Short mmCIF file of C-alpha atoms in Angstrom, two decimals:
data_model
loop_
_atom_site.label_atom_id
_atom_site.label_comp_id
_atom_site.label_asym_id
_atom_site.label_seq_id
_atom_site.Cartn_x
_atom_site.Cartn_y
_atom_site.Cartn_z
CA ALA L 22 -3.54 -15.94 1.84
CA PHE L 23 -0.49 -17.37 3.62
CA GLU L 24 1.80 -15.07 1.65
CA LEU L 25 -0.37 -12.08 2.53
CA GLU L 26 -0.04 -12.89 6.23
CA LEU L 27 3.72 -13.39 5.81
CA ALA L 28 4.07 -10.03 4.06
CA ASP L 29 2.08 -8.36 6.85
CA LEU L 30 4.31 -9.97 9.47
CA LEU L 31 7.48 -8.92 7.62
CA LEU L 32 6.18 -5.38 7.36
CA SER L 33 5.36 -5.25 11.07
CA THR L 34 8.96 -6.25 11.84
CA HIS L 35 10.28 -3.48 9.55
CA GLN L 36 11.45 -5.83 6.82
CA ALA L 37 9.82 -3.64 4.20
CA GLN L 38 11.87 -4.78 1.21
CA GLN L 39 11.06 -8.46 1.70
CA SER L 40 7.42 -7.58 2.28
CA HIS L 41 7.40 -5.31 -0.77
CA ASP L 42 8.64 -8.08 -3.04
CA ILE L 43 5.87 -10.45 -1.92
CA LEU L 44 3.18 -7.77 -2.05
CA GLN L 45 4.03 -6.66 -5.58
CA ARG L 46 3.39 -10.18 -6.76
CA LEU L 47 0.21 -10.55 -4.70
CA ALA L 48 -1.26 -7.23 -5.83
CA ILE L 49 -1.59 -8.58 -9.37
CA SER L 50 -2.43 -12.16 -8.43
CA ARG L 51 -5.68 -13.55 -9.74
CA ASP L 52 -5.62 -16.16 -6.96
CA LEU L 53 -6.67 -13.61 -4.33
CA SER L 54 -10.16 -12.35 -3.62
CA GLU L 55 -10.84 -8.67 -4.25
CA ARG L 56 -10.67 -8.05 -0.50
CA GLU L 57 -7.29 -9.78 -0.22
CA ARG L 58 -5.96 -7.90 -3.25
CA LEU L 59 -7.00 -4.58 -1.68
CA ARG L 60 -5.29 -5.58 1.56
CA ALA L 61 -2.14 -6.42 -0.44
CA LEU L 62 -2.27 -2.96 -2.01
CA GLU L 63 -2.71 -1.29 1.39
CA LEU L 64 0.31 -3.17 2.70
CA LEU L 65 2.26 -2.36 -0.46
CA ALA L 66 1.65 1.35 0.15
CA GLU L 67 2.80 0.86 3.75
CA SER L 68 5.99 -0.80 2.53
CA GLY L 69 6.59 2.26 0.35
CA TRP L 70 6.15 4.55 3.35
CA GLN L 71 8.59 2.47 5.40
CA ARG L 72 11.17 2.55 2.61
CA ASP L 73 10.62 6.26 1.89
CA ASP L 74 9.69 5.34 -1.67
CA LEU L 75 7.03 7.92 -2.40
CA GLN L 76 6.67 6.80 -6.01
CA VAL L 77 5.59 3.32 -4.85
CA VAL L 78 3.20 4.97 -2.40
CA ARG L 79 1.70 7.21 -5.10
CA ASN L 80 1.36 4.42 -7.66
CA THR L 81 -0.22 2.09 -5.12
CA LEU L 82 -2.66 4.74 -3.92
CA GLU L 83 -3.72 5.32 -7.52
CA ARG L 84 -4.46 1.61 -7.87
CA LEU L 85 -6.40 1.60 -4.59
CA ALA L 86 -8.45 4.61 -5.68
CA GLN L 87 -9.73 2.68 -8.70
CA SER L 88 -11.75 0.43 -6.41
CA PRO L 89 -14.77 1.73 -4.48
CA ALA L 90 -13.62 -0.34 -1.49
CA GLY L 91 -10.11 1.15 -1.65
CA PHE L 92 -11.09 4.76 -2.29
CA ALA L 93 -11.24 5.85 1.37
CA VAL L 94 -7.81 4.41 2.15
CA ALA L 95 -6.40 6.05 -0.97
CA SER L 96 -7.91 9.43 -0.01
CA VAL L 97 -6.25 9.38 3.39
CA GLY L 98 -2.97 8.27 1.82
CA PHE L 99 -3.05 11.05 -0.79
CA THR L 100 -3.71 13.59 1.98
CA GLU L 101 -0.73 12.30 3.98
CA LEU L 102 1.41 12.39 0.85
CA ALA L 103 0.38 15.97 0.05
CA VAL L 104 1.19 17.12 3.59
CA LEU L 105 4.55 15.34 3.50
CA GLU L 106 5.43 16.88 0.14
CA GLY L 107 4.30 20.30 1.35
CA THR L 108 1.66 20.74 -1.33
CA VAL L 109 -1.06 21.25 1.29
CA GLU L 110 -1.09 22.36 4.91
CA LEU L 111 -3.50 21.14 7.53
CA GLY L 112 -4.60 23.35 10.37
#
């Protein structure tokens, strides 16, 4: 859990690459609870947004969508991604 907090702190200070590296490892860790793993995936998607790496965002959202607890976050993220890519317009 310490590394999850560190990754969150790094992300909040716009050190997305350092955060991304930690979060990639945590997202597959079996040492985290399901809740912590979902939080790691949410932060991993955020690191992708900060780095303008839409492939990381898309891949992470797909992983989030596989969990009932992560589905809502993934839905919002996919909507934001579609608007950004111009595949859907809101309004």
